Coordinates of C-alpha atoms (C1' of nucleotides) in Angstrom, one line a residue:
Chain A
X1 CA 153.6 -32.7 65.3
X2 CA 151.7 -34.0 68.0
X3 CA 152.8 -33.3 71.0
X4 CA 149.3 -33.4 72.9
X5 CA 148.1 -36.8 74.0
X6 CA 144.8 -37.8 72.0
X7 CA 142.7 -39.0 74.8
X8 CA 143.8 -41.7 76.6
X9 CA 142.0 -45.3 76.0
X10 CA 140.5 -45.9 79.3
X11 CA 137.2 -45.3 80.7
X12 CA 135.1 -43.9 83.9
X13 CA 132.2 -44.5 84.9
X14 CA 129.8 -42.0 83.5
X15 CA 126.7 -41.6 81.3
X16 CA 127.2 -42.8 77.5
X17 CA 127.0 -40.8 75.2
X18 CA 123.7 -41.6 72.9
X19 CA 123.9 -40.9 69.4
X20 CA 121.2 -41.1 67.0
X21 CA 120.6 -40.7 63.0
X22 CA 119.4 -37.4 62.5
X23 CA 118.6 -34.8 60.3
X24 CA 116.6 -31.8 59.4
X25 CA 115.9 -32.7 56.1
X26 CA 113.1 -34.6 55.6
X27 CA 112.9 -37.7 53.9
X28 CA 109.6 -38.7 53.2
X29 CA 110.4 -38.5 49.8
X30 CA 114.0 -39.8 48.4
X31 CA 113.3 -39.8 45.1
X32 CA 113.7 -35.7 45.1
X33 CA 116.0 -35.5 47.3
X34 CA 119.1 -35.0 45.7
X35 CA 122.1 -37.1 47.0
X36 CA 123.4 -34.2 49.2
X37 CA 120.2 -34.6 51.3
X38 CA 121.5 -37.6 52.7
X39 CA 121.5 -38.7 56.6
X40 CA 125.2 -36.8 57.5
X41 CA 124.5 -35.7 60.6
X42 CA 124.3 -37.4 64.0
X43 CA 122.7 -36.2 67.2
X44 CA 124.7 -36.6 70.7
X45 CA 123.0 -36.4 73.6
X46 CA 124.4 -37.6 77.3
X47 CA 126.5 -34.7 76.9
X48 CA 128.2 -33.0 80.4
X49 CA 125.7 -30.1 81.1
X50 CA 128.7 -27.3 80.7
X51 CA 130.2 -29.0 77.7
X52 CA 131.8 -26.8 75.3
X53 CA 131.0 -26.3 71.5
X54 CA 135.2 -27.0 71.3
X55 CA 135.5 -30.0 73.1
X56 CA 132.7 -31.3 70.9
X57 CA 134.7 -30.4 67.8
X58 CA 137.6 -31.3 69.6
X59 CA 136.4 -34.7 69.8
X60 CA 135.0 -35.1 66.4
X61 CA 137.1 -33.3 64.4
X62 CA 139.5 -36.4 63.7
X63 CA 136.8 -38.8 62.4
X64 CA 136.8 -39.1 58.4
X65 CA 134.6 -36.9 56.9
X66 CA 134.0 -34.7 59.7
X67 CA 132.4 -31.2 58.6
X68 CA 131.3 -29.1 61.5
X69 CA 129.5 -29.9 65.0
X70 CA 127.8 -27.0 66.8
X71 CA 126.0 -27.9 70.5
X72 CA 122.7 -26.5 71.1
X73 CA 122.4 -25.4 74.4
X74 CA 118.5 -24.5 74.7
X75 CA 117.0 -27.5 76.1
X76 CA 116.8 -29.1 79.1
X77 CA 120.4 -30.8 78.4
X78 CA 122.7 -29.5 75.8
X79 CA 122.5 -31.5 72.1
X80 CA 125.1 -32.0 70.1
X81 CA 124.8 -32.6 66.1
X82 CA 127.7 -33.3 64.0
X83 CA 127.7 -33.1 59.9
X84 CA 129.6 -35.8 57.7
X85 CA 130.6 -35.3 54.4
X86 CA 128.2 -38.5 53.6
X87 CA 126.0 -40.8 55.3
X88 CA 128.6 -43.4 55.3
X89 CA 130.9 -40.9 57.6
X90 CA 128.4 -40.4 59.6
X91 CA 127.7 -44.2 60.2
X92 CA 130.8 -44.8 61.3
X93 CA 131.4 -41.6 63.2
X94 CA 128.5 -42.6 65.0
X95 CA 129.6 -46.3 65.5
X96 CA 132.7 -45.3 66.5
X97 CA 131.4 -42.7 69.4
X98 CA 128.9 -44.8 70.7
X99 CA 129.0 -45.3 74.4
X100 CA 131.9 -43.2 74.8
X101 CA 132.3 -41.9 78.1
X102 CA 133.7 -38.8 78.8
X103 CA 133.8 -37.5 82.8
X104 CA 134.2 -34.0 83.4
X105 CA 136.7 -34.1 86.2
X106 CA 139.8 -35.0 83.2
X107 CA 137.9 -35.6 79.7
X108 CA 138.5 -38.7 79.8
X109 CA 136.9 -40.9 76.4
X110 CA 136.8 -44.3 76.3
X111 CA 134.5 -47.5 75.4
X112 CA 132.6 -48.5 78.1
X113 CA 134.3 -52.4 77.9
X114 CA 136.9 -51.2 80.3
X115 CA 135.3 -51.1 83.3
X116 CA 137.7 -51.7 86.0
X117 CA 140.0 -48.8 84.5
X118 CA 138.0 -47.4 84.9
X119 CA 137.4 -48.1 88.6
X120 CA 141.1 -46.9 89.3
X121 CA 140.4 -43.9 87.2
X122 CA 138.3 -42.2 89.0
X123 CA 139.2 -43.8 92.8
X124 CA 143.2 -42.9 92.6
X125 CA 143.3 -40.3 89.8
X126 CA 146.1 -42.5 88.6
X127 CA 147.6 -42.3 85.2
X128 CA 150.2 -45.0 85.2
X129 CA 147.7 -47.2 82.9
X130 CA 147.7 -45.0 79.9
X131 CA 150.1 -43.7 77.7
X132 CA 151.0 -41.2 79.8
X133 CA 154.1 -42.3 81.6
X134 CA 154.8 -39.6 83.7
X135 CA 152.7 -38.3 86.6
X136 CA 150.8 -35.5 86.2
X137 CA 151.4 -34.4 89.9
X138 CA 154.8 -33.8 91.1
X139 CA 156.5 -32.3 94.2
X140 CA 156.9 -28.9 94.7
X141 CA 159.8 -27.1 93.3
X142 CA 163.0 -27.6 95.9
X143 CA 165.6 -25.0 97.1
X144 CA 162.9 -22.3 96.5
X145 CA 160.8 -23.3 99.2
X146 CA 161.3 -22.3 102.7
X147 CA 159.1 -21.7 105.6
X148 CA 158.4 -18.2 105.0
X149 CA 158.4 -18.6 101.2
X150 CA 160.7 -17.7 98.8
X151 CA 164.2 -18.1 99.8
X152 CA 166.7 -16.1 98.3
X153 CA 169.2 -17.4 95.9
X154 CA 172.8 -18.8 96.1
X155 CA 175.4 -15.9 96.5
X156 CA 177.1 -14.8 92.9
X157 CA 179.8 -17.3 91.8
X158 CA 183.6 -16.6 92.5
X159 CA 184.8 -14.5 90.6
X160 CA 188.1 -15.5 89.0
X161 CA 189.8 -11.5 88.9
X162 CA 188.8 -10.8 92.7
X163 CA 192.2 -9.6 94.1
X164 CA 194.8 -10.4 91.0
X165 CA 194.4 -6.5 90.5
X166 CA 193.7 -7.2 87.1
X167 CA 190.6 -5.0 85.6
X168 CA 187.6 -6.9 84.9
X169 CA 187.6 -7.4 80.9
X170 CA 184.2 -5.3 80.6
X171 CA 181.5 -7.2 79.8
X172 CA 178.3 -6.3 77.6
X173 CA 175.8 -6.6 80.7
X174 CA 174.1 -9.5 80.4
X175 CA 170.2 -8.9 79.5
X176 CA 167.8 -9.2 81.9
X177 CA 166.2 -12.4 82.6
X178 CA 162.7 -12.1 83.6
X179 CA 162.2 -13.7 87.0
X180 CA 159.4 -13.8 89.2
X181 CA 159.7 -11.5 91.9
X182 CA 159.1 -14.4 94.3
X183 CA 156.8 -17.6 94.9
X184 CA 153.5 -18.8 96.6
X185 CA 152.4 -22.3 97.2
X186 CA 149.0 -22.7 95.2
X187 CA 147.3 -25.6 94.8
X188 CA 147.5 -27.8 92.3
X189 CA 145.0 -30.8 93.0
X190 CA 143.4 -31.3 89.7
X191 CA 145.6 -31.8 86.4
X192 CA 145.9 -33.0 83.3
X193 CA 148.2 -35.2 81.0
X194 CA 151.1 -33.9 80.7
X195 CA 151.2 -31.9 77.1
X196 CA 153.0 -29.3 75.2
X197 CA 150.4 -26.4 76.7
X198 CA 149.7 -24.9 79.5
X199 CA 147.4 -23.8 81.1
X200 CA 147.5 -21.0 83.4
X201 CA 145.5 -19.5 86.3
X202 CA 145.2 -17.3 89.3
X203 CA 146.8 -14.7 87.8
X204 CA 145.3 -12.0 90.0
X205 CA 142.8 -9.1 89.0
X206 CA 145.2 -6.7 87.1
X207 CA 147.8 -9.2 85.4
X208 CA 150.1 -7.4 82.9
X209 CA 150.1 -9.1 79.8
X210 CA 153.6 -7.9 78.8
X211 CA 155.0 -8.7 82.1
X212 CA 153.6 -12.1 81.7
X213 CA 155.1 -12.6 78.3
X214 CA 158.2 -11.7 79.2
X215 CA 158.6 -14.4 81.9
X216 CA 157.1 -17.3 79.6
X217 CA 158.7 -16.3 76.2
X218 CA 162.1 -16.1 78.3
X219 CA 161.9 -19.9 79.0
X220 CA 163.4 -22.2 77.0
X221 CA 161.4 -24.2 74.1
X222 CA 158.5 -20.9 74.3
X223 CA 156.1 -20.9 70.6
X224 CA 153.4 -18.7 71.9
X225 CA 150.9 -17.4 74.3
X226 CA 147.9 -16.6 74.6
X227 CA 146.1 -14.4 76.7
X228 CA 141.7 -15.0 77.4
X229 CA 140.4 -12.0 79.2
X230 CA 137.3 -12.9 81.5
X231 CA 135.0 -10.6 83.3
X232 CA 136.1 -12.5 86.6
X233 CA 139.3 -14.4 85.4
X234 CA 142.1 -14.3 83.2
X235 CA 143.5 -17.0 82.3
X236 CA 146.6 -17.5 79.1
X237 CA 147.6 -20.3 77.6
X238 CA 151.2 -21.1 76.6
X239 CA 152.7 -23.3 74.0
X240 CA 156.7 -24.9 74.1
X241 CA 158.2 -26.2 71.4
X242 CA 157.4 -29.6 73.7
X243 CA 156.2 -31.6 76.1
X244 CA 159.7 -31.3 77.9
X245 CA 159.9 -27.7 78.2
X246 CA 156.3 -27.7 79.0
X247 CA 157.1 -30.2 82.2
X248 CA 160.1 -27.7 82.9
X249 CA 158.1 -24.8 83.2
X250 CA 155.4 -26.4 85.1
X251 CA 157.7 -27.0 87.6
X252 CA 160.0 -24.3 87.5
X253 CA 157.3 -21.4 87.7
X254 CA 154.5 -23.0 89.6
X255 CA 153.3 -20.4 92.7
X256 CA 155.3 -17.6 90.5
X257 CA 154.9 -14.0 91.5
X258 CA 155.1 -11.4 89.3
X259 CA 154.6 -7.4 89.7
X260 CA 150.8 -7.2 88.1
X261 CA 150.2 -10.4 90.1
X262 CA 150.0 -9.0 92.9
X263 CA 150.8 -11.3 96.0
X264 CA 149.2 -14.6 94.1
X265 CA 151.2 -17.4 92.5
X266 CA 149.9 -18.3 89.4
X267 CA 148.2 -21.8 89.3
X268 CA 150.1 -23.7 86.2
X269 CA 148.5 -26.8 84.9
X270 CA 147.8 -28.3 81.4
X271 CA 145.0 -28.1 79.9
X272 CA 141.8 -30.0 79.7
X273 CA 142.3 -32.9 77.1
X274 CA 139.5 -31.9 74.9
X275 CA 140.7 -28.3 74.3
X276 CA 144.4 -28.5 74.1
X277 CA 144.4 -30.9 71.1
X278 CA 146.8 -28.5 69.0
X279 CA 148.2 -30.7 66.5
X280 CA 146.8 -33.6 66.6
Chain B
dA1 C1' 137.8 -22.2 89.3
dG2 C1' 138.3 -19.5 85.1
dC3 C1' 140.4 -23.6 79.2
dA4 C1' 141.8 -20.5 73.1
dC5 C1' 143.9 -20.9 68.9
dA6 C1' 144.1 -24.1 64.6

DNA sequence: AGCACA
């Protein structure tokens, strides 16, 4: 199913991508080469300087014929090269990539015709001219929010055997629903389409990976999560059933607190484009 | 700001 937006069709003003014929394999001679030997790989170059080997594949991977890309990162700027299953993929894999832009700031890949698109693009940030219909920003959650931060909830509802002096039929206690154990504005500035991922940050230095999993797999539409430990960071990814419990959750538990957390929200956003393509 | 897995 795909759930995460391919890249959207429009375009910012950035660097082309330049993408050249190339091989290792020499052909001074064709006549021995045997038909394997063939031109299948292209070089990019006008890659972003911290591009990943992902978002390369990422990017390719859907072209026919596509075999494997791999970035090589020892120059001066990194070089891409991508393998085709024959000469004639690579042609058109590298017709069809030429001067496409990418910009770092939302991975953004487009033909360079669209120019004023691109214009908006990168002045308001705006998304309303691509397939993504919905804004990637909203307003922060209501009700929760308060002056001093999390306010508390509503008082239990009435309860229907209060003063008939008839016992309460016991009940199996309900189980416990993970909830944050409050909230904290973070900032959200920079996000991505909307998308059946997300992405999450600011977790604070000793996050409990249980404790996180039992908030997110509590929510409704929840398929899985992943955790990425970092010497600095650690940041998870989680995966709904949807974009629509995705956008839920986004709203529902942005600036959570939970006990490992510490006293930082956790940042939610979706991914970067190039790396969230789960099911494309 | 830190962006994996198929």
């Amino acid at each position: 199913m795909a759930s995460c937006p391919a890249p959207p069709p429009a375009s910012a003003a950035a660097p082309p991508l330049l993408l050249t014929p190339s091989s290792t394999i020499p052909i001074d001679n064709p006549a021995v080469r045997p038909p394997s030997d063939e031109l299948r790989t292209i070089f990019i170059s006008g890659l972003p300087e911290d591009v990943k080997e992902r978002e390369l594949q990422n990017l390719l991977r859907w072209l026919p014929g596509y075999e494997a890309s791999q970035v090589n990162f020892k120059g001066e700027h990194p070089m891409g090269f991508a393998l085709f299953a024959t000469a004639q993929h690579a042609l058109a894999a590298k017709d069809a990539l030429q001067d496409m832009v990418l910009t770092r700031s939302q991975r953004i890949v487009a033909d360079s015709n669209t120019y004023d698109q691109s214009k908006r693009m990168r002045t308001g940030g705006d998304y309303t001219h691509t397939a993504y219909s919905t804004s990637p920003f909203h307003p922060p959650p209501p009700a929760v929010w308060g002056p001093h931060g999390y306010m508390a909830p509503p008082p239990p509802p009435y309860d229907p055997y209060a003063g008939y002096g008839v016992p309460p039929v016991p009940m199996p206690a309900p189980a416990p629903v993970p909830a944050p154990s409050s909230y904290v504005p973070v900032q959200n500035t920079k996000d991505n389409p909307p998308c059946n991922t997300l992405f999450i940050g600011n977790l604070g230095e000793n996050i409990n990976e249980e404790e996180l999993r039992g908030l997110f797999s509590a929510q409704p539409g929840f398929k899985q999560m992943k955790i990425l430990r970092q010497e600095r960071h650690t940041v998870c990814f989680i995966e709904f059933e949807d974009v629509n419990s995705a956008t839920n959750v986004h709203h529902s538990l942005q600036g959570a607190v939970i006990p490992s957390s510490g006293s930082v929200g956790m940042r939610i956003q979706y991914p970067s484009v190039f790396t969230s393509l789960l099911d494309i």
